C-alpha positions as a printed NumPy array, in Angstrom:
array([[-65.04 ,  24.054, -15.787],
       [-65.175,  20.199, -16.042],
       [-62.233,  18.087, -15.717],
       [-62.372,  17.16 , -19.367],
       [-61.981,  20.911, -20.188],
       [-59.272,  21.683, -17.591],
       [-57.18 ,  18.808, -19.076],
       [-57.349,  19.837, -22.524],
       [-56.489,  23.22 , -21.562],
       [-53.404,  22.1  , -19.539],
       [-52.326,  20.145, -22.726],
       [-52.534,  23.436, -25.002],
       [-50.664,  25.369, -22.241],
       [-47.908,  22.666, -22.17 ],
       [-47.79 ,  22.27 , -25.995],
       [-47.613,  25.96 , -26.674],
       [-44.584,  26.286, -24.042],
       [-42.712,  23.118, -25.417],
       [-43.304,  24.896, -29.169],
       [-41.929,  28.055, -27.967],
       [-38.688,  26.307, -26.335],
       [-38.386,  24.295, -29.422],
       [-38.184,  27.494, -31.513],
       [-35.831,  29.21 , -29.232],
       [-33.571,  26.412, -29.415],
       [-34.085,  26.187, -33.53 ],
       [-33.074,  29.667, -33.808],
       [-30.014,  29.271, -31.925],
       [-28.79 ,  26.348, -33.83 ],
       [-29.433,  23.886, -31.089],
       [-32.322,  21.837, -32.3  ],
       [-30.304,  18.797, -32.933],
       [-28.582,  19.059, -29.642],
       [-31.584,  19.471, -27.838],
       [-34.991,  17.292, -28.502],
       [-38.003,  18.666, -27.166],
       [-40.794,  16.532, -26.174],
       [-44.566,  16.981, -26.205],
       [-47.586,  15.872, -24.291],
       [-49.148,  12.258, -25.027],
       [-52.699,  11.678, -25.69 ],
       [-53.366,  11.478, -22.117],
       [-51.738,  14.77 , -21.339],
       [-48.81 ,  13.527, -19.781],
       [-44.951,  14.012, -20.895],
       [-44.192,  11.716, -23.841],
       [-41.295,   9.935, -22.363],
       [-40.445,   7.99 , -25.492],
       [-38.649,  11.212, -26.86 ],
       [-35.651,  10.9  , -24.255],
       [-32.924,   8.978, -26.417],
       [-30.02 ,   7.577, -24.163],
       [-26.997,   6.669, -26.184],
       [-25.524,   4.765, -22.997],
       [-28.659,   3.335, -21.3  ],
       [-28.825,   2.227, -17.952],
       [-29.964,  -1.435, -17.652],
       [-32.574,  -2.528, -15.439],
       [-30.323,  -4.021, -12.913],
       [-28.239,  -0.937, -12.66 ],
       [-28.912,   1.668,  -9.885],
       [-30.028,   5.31 , -11.1  ],
       [-28.278,   7.187,  -8.306],
       [-24.644,   6.337,  -6.663],
       [-23.932,   3.599,  -9.04 ],
       [-20.21 ,   3.887,  -8.6  ],
       [-19.062,   1.862,  -5.389],
       [-15.606,   3.169,  -5.962],
       [-15.112,   6.184,  -3.747],
       [-12.916,   9.216,  -4.817],
       [-12.397,   7.894,  -8.246],
       [-10.897,  10.847,  -9.686],
       [ -8.558,  11.181,  -6.46 ],
       [ -9.236,  14.664,  -6.094],
       [ -9.95 ,  14.573,  -2.12 ],
       [ -6.523,  14.26 ,  -0.44 ],
       [ -6.825,  14.782,   3.233],
       [ -3.496,  13.188,   4.467],
       [ -1.067,  12.762,   1.688],
       [  2.523,  12.527,   3.533],
       [  4.638,  11.788,   0.571],
       [  5.286,   8.031,   1.859],
       [  7.994,   6.127,  -0.161],
       [  6.549,   2.707,  -0.176],
       [ 10.021,   0.692,   0.165],
       [ 10.012,  -3.003,   0.745],
       [  7.73 ,  -3.718,   3.937],
       [  5.577,  -0.785,   3.649],
       [  1.813,  -0.906,   3.196],
       [ -0.947,   1.581,   3.667],
       [ -3.066,   4.441,   2.302],
       [ -1.316,   7.445,   1.037],
       [ -2.316,  10.053,  -1.902],
       [ -5.978,  10.468,  -2.191],
       [ -8.419,   9.187,   0.021],
       [ -9.236,   5.337,   0.317],
       [ -6.288,   4.503,  -2.154],
       [ -4.255,   1.968,  -0.873],
       [ -0.763,   0.518,  -1.818],
       [  1.987,  -1.739,  -0.554],
       [  5.467,  -2.849,  -1.21 ],
       [  5.863,  -6.602,   0.136],
       [  9.542,  -7.997,  -0.24 ],
       [  9.754,  -6.403,  -3.691],
       [ 12.669,  -3.924,  -3.203],
       [ 12.775,  -0.684,  -4.785],
       [ 10.285,   2.153,  -4.017],
       [  7.488,   4.026,  -5.245],
       [  5.257,   7.123,  -4.274],
       [  1.42 ,   7.671,  -4.649],
       [ -0.035,  10.968,  -5.148],
       [ -2.423,  13.014,  -6.639],
       [ -1.664,  14.125, -10.468],
       [ -3.124,  15.318, -13.321],
       [ -4.426,  13.992, -16.767],
       [ -5.973,  15.435, -19.76 ],
       [ -8.219,  13.714, -21.78 ],
       [-10.822,  14.774, -24.63 ],
       [ -9.847,  18.427, -23.901],
       [-10.728,  17.865, -20.203],
       [ -8.306,  18.627, -17.227],
       [ -8.565,  15.712, -14.598],
       [ -7.295,  14.853, -11.06 ],
       [ -5.956,  11.319, -11.087],
       [ -4.306,   8.823,  -8.877],
       [ -0.77 ,   8.171,  -9.895],
       [  1.857,   5.92 ,  -8.765],
       [  5.701,   6.791,  -9.522],
       [  8.64 ,   4.601,  -9.51 ],
       [ 11.5  ,   5.728,  -7.126],
       [ 13.557,   2.861,  -7.66 ],
       [ 12.668,  -0.24 ,  -9.686],
       [ 11.844,  -3.545,  -7.717],
       [ 14.569,  -6.189,  -7.084],
       [ 12.4  ,  -9.378,  -6.649],
       [  8.571, -10.034,  -8.017],
       [  9.198, -13.564,  -7.648],
       [  7.201, -16.406,  -4.905],
       [  4.978, -13.838,  -2.721],
       [  7.11 , -10.587,  -3.211],
       [  4.771,  -8.173,  -5.237],
       [  4.504,  -4.597,  -5.935],
       [  1.067,  -3.577,  -4.88 ],
       [ -0.4  ,  -1.323,  -7.79 ],
       [ -3.097,   1.135,  -7.456],
       [ -5.787,  -0.642,  -4.777],
       [ -9.192,   0.309,  -3.447],
       [-10.571,  -1.721,  -0.401],
       [-14.11 ,  -2.566,   0.211],
       [-15.941,  -3.591,   3.144],
       [-18.778,  -6.217,   2.768],
       [-21.669,  -3.429,   3.107],
       [-20.406,  -1.818,   0.087],
       [-20.108,  -5.196,  -2.332],
       [-23.344,  -6.39 ,  -1.388],
       [-25.048,  -4.948,  -4.797],
       [-22.796,  -7.206,  -6.904],
       [-24.047, -10.406,  -5.401],
       [-26.218, -12.102,  -8.191],
       [-25.186,  -9.625, -10.838],
       [-22.679,  -8.819, -13.703],
       [-20.868,  -5.727, -13.438],
       [-18.834,  -3.241, -15.194],
       [-15.395,  -1.302, -14.64 ],
       [-14.301,   1.819, -16.639],
       [-11.554,   3.943, -16.186],
       [ -9.153,   6.229, -17.878],
       [ -5.317,   4.96 , -17.463],
       [ -2.199,   6.811, -18.476],
       [  1.683,   5.457, -18.446],
       [  4.854,   6.596, -19.157],
       [  5.496,   3.347, -21.301],
       [  3.567,   1.305, -23.617],
       [  2.214,  -1.939, -22.626],
       [ -0.27 ,  -4.702, -20.943],
       [ -1.119,  -4.163, -17.481],
       [ -2.879,  -6.277, -14.769],
       [ -6.133,  -5.401, -13.518],
       [ -7.685,  -7.561, -10.631],
       [-10.757,  -7.954,  -8.535],
       [-10.249, -10.217,  -5.345],
       [-13.122, -11.059,  -3.372],
       [-13.768, -12.983,  -0.019],
       [-12.326, -13.696,   3.33 ],
       [-12.679, -17.293,   3.98 ],
       [-13.161, -18.236,   0.42 ],
       [-11.033, -16.041,  -1.798],
       [-12.027, -15.633,  -5.695],
       [-10.179, -13.587,  -8.158],
       [-10.557, -12.227, -11.521],
       [ -7.65 , -10.833, -13.274],
       [ -7.408,  -9.585, -17.086],
       [ -5.119,  -6.9  , -18.968],
       [ -5.751,  -3.576, -20.574],
       [ -3.109,  -2.116, -23.078],
       [ -2.079,   1.421, -23.172],
       [  0.153,   3.087, -25.71 ],
       [  3.123,   5.114, -24.191],
       [  1.883,   8.608, -22.866],
       [ -1.715,   8.402, -24.167],
       [ -4.37 ,   8.598, -21.536],
       [ -6.963,   5.912, -22.713],
       [-10.605,   5.037, -21.285],
       [-10.654,   1.301, -20.611],
       [-14.015,  -0.799, -19.922],
       [-13.873,  -4.27 , -18.51 ],
       [-16.966,  -6.091, -18.204],
       [-16.983,  -8.346, -14.986],
       [-18.746, -11.993, -14.99 ],
       [-21.66 , -12.55 , -12.306],
       [-20.534, -12.542,  -8.886],
       [-22.647, -15.311,  -6.923],
       [-23.901, -16.003,  -3.193],
       [-20.72 , -18.906,  -3.397],
       [-18.302, -16.047,  -2.773],
       [-17.529, -15.574,   0.888],
       [-18.728, -11.688,   1.703],
       [-19.513, -10.711,   5.212],
       [-22.147,  -7.712,   5.032],
       [-20.506,  -5.81 ,   7.478],
       [-17.726,  -3.094,   8.291],
       [-14.937,  -5.451,   7.73 ],
       [-12.938,  -6.236,   4.633],
       [-14.258,  -8.143,   1.583],
       [-12.463,  -7.464,  -1.221],
       [-10.249,  -5.016,  -3.452],
       [ -9.645,  -3.8  ,  -7.003],
       [ -6.252,  -3.021,  -8.313],
       [ -4.463,  -1.658, -11.231],
       [ -0.886,  -2.378, -11.966],
       [ -0.061,  -5.327,  -9.26 ],
       [  3.32 ,  -6.976, -10.409],
       [  4.205, -10.545,  -9.249],
       [  5.913, -13.118, -11.441],
       [  5.087, -16.145,  -8.684],
       [  2.582, -16.844,  -6.34 ],
       [ -0.239, -14.163,  -7.476],
       [  0.606, -14.628, -10.946],
       [ -2.152, -16.473, -13.419],
       [ -2.683, -17.078, -17.08 ],
       [ -6.456, -17.664, -16.413],
       [ -7.602, -14.327, -17.709],
       [-11.012, -12.717, -18.093],
       [-12.952, -15.028, -15.377],
       [-13.475, -15.657, -11.688],
       [-11.083, -18.379, -10.425],
       [-10.452, -19.933,  -6.966],
       [ -7.683, -18.351,  -5.172],
       [ -5.871, -14.908,  -4.584],
       [ -4.522, -13.605,  -7.784],
       [ -3.472, -10.327,  -8.975],
       [ -1.18 , -10.188, -11.764],
       [ -1.627, -11.664, -15.382],
       [  0.765, -13.784, -16.759],
       [  2.834, -11.953, -19.531],
       [  2.052,  -8.359, -17.994],
       [  4.433,  -5.571, -18.831],
       [  6.792,  -4.508, -15.665],
       [  6.008,  -0.949, -15.783],
       [  8.161,  -0.369, -12.658],
       [ 11.361,  -1.458, -14.617],
       [ 13.004,   2.307, -14.541],
       [ 12.781,   5.113, -12.342],
       [ 10.319,   7.809, -13.131],
       [  8.126,   5.256, -14.954],
       [  4.431,   5.81 , -13.686],
       [  0.903,   4.593, -13.894],
       [ -2.335,   6.86 , -13.504],
       [ -5.834,   6.267, -13.256],
       [ -8.812,   8.624, -12.922],
       [-12.634,   8.127, -13.245],
       [-12.664,   4.745, -11.852],
       [-15.993,   3.266, -11.523],
       [-17.431,  -0.145, -10.674],
       [-20.965,  -0.591, -11.268],
       [-23.485,  -3.155, -11.362],
       [-24.856,  -4.003, -15.009],
       [-23.444,  -4.819, -18.318],
       [-22.869,  -1.278, -19.582],
       [-20.411,   1.28 , -18.869],
       [-22.132,   4.633, -18.135],
       [-20.566,   7.801, -18.028],
       [-18.446,   8.484, -14.991],
       [-20.856,   9.605, -11.965],
       [-19.757,  13.067, -11.105],
       [-19.908,  14.437,  -7.624],
       [-19.024,  17.714,  -6.109],
       [-15.836,  17.81 ,  -4.122],
       [-17.777,  18.499,  -0.613],
       [-20.031,  15.243,  -1.629],
       [-17.28 ,  13.014,  -2.232],
       [-15.276,  14.376,   0.95 ],
       [-18.031,  13.702,   3.262],
       [-18.021,  10.071,   1.641],
       [-14.422,   9.994,   2.395],
       [-14.786,  11.107,   6.005],
       [-16.521,   7.948,   6.846],
       [-13.418,   6.237,   6.481],
       [-10.749,   9.13 ,   7.095],
       [-10.842,  12.265,   9.044],
       [ -8.321,  15.041,   9.635],
       [ -9.126,  17.272,  12.414],
       [ -7.007,  20.656,  12.338],
       [ -5.406,  21.968,  15.495],
       [ -7.322,  25.082,  15.383],
       [-10.563,  23.001,  16.023],
       [ -8.986,  22.047,  19.82 ],
       [ -9.938,  24.673,  22.508],
       [-11.026,  23.988,  25.888],
       [-11.444,  26.337,  28.728],
       [-13.504,  26.009,  31.906],
       [-12.831,  26.565,  35.839],
       [-12.691,  23.611,  38.201],
       [-12.065,  23.797,  42.331],
       [-10.089,  20.497,  42.545],
       [ -7.473,  18.437,  40.711],
       [ -9.59 ,  16.496,  38.317],
       [ -9.328,  14.433,  34.573],
       [-11.192,  16.027,  32.102],
       [-12.923,  14.43 ,  29.268],
       [-13.939,  16.765,  26.841],
       [-16.224,  14.832,  24.229],
       [-16.503,  15.672,  20.483],
       [-18.76 ,  14.249,  17.915],
       [-17.64 ,  13.136,  14.59 ],
       [-18.54 ,  15.146,  11.242],
       [-20.165,  11.755,  10.534],
       [-20.26 ,   8.373,  11.921],
       [-17.203,   6.342,  10.691],
       [-16.846,   3.13 ,   9.17 ],
       [-15.545,   1.686,  12.81 ],
       [-14.008,   2.749,  15.879],
       [-10.846,   4.41 ,  14.175],
       [ -7.567,   4.676,  15.254],
       [ -5.738,   7.742,  16.24 ],
       [ -2.557,   9.611,  15.439],
       [ -1.494,  13.206,  16.258],
       [  1.078,  15.547,  16.216],
       [ -0.803,  18.099,  18.232],
       [  1.319,  20.847,  19.93 ],
       [ -0.485,  22.02 ,  22.854],
       [ -0.759,  25.627,  24.698],
       [ -1.384,  25.05 ,  28.223],
       [ -2.964,  28.006,  30.653],
       [ -3.733,  27.766,  34.327],
       [ -3.145,  24.333,  36.214],
       [ -3.634,  22.157,  32.769],
       [ -1.425,  19.161,  31.658],
       [ -1.113,  15.735,  29.914],
       [ -3.581,  16.201,  27.045],
       [ -4.141,  13.12 ,  25.007],
       [ -6.852,  12.016,  22.2  ],
       [ -8.725,   8.464,  22.053],
       [-11.591,   7.838,  19.721],
       [-14.527,   6.145,  21.945],
       [-16.741,   4.613,  19.217],
       [-17.295,   5.396,  15.736],
       [-19.488,   8.276,  16.978],
       [-17.507,  10.381,  18.977],
       [-13.91 ,  10.89 ,  20.482],
       [-12.298,  12.214,  23.656],
       [ -9.629,  14.844,  24.539],
       [ -8.382,  13.894,  28.121],
       [ -6.269,  16.308,  30.339],
       [ -5.88 ,  17.   ,  33.748],
       [ -6.505,  20.377,  35.423],
       [ -6.817,  21.808,  38.824],
       [ -8.253,  25.411,  39.279],
       [ -8.918,  27.782,  36.254],
       [ -7.464,  26.414,  32.941],
       [ -7.31 ,  27.07 ,  29.244],
       [ -6.045,  24.398,  26.784],
       [ -5.347,  25.208,  23.23 ],
       [ -3.495,  23.489,  20.565],
       [ -0.975,  25.737,  18.672],
       [  0.182,  23.424,  15.983],
       [ -0.497,  19.859,  14.071],
       [ -3.514,  17.602,  13.484],
       [ -5.479,  14.809,  14.506],
       [ -5.875,  11.747,  12.212],
       [ -8.459,   9.457,  12.644],
       [ -8.486,   6.193,  10.565],
       [-11.523,   3.74 ,   9.821],
       [-10.103,   2.748,   6.206],
       [-11.006,  -1.068,   5.837]])
């Protein structure tokens, strides 16, 4: 059979199956929801049939569009129910989400919660007021819900416009600050507001002007910028210049609602997405396992059950048992541990140290036959930005 005849046969077979699929969908009443393509004159799939209600622009990425990790907040390896009173800052609640209380007084907590929107049940990141802040003047500020970025994660935005989209929910109505701060030696900020009705989850889309090479970003694993929702400050970090990049560190919009004025008030966000381009595409869904793997580049919890070392030696030695991280971490991590050990034989003095962003070691002393096993606790490796 010649090439031309083969092509005609393939076209007929292809169109036959497409016609049959269309008939099945039509009989199920789904023809409007599922358009069916045909083969074009060259025997290839006619791609012009594919509609897109939310097109991806020519500068947007087709995969891993979202630079925000854990944007739904459903990975929560650590959560230690920290009360963020004045002077307390760090990561708590869902992985990679940062918060701080710098001289503002009062207290708040950050944790994973849930949100219902358009018939969907979603995980979310929530800050809840314990006690209202007492001073938001000068540099005193309530740090809002934030994610911090190293330079490598922000590199995609240089020379591009971008767009941020998210769902937000508050106990009270108001205008809430949204901010992006970029740079180290030279800092630029973008501040605007978004509006919420009381107890009404709402989808928000915020276009971000072009980020240029003039912005001070080191393309490495060190801090280069952050994105923030709901920061409160009426002094140093407040600005009336909204919707545009400006030089300096600003987080809070003039006239924004003090949503932390009463205990039990809260602000929640979910489906947080920041992507290159001018169009807010649907939230980029990933499995829990995929998101956990991304989070473990920055933060890793090792349970006590993973620590068992047994061997035999003939004289007193210092033993260093090497372990490999599940994946390379962002940097050599800091280590905290509350492990309880059970010692067998001539074994004592266990300690843990990260050796690099790839390995960690369990160091202990032994003489003769020994057995070392953890009976409680966990190890936390922190390589966050």
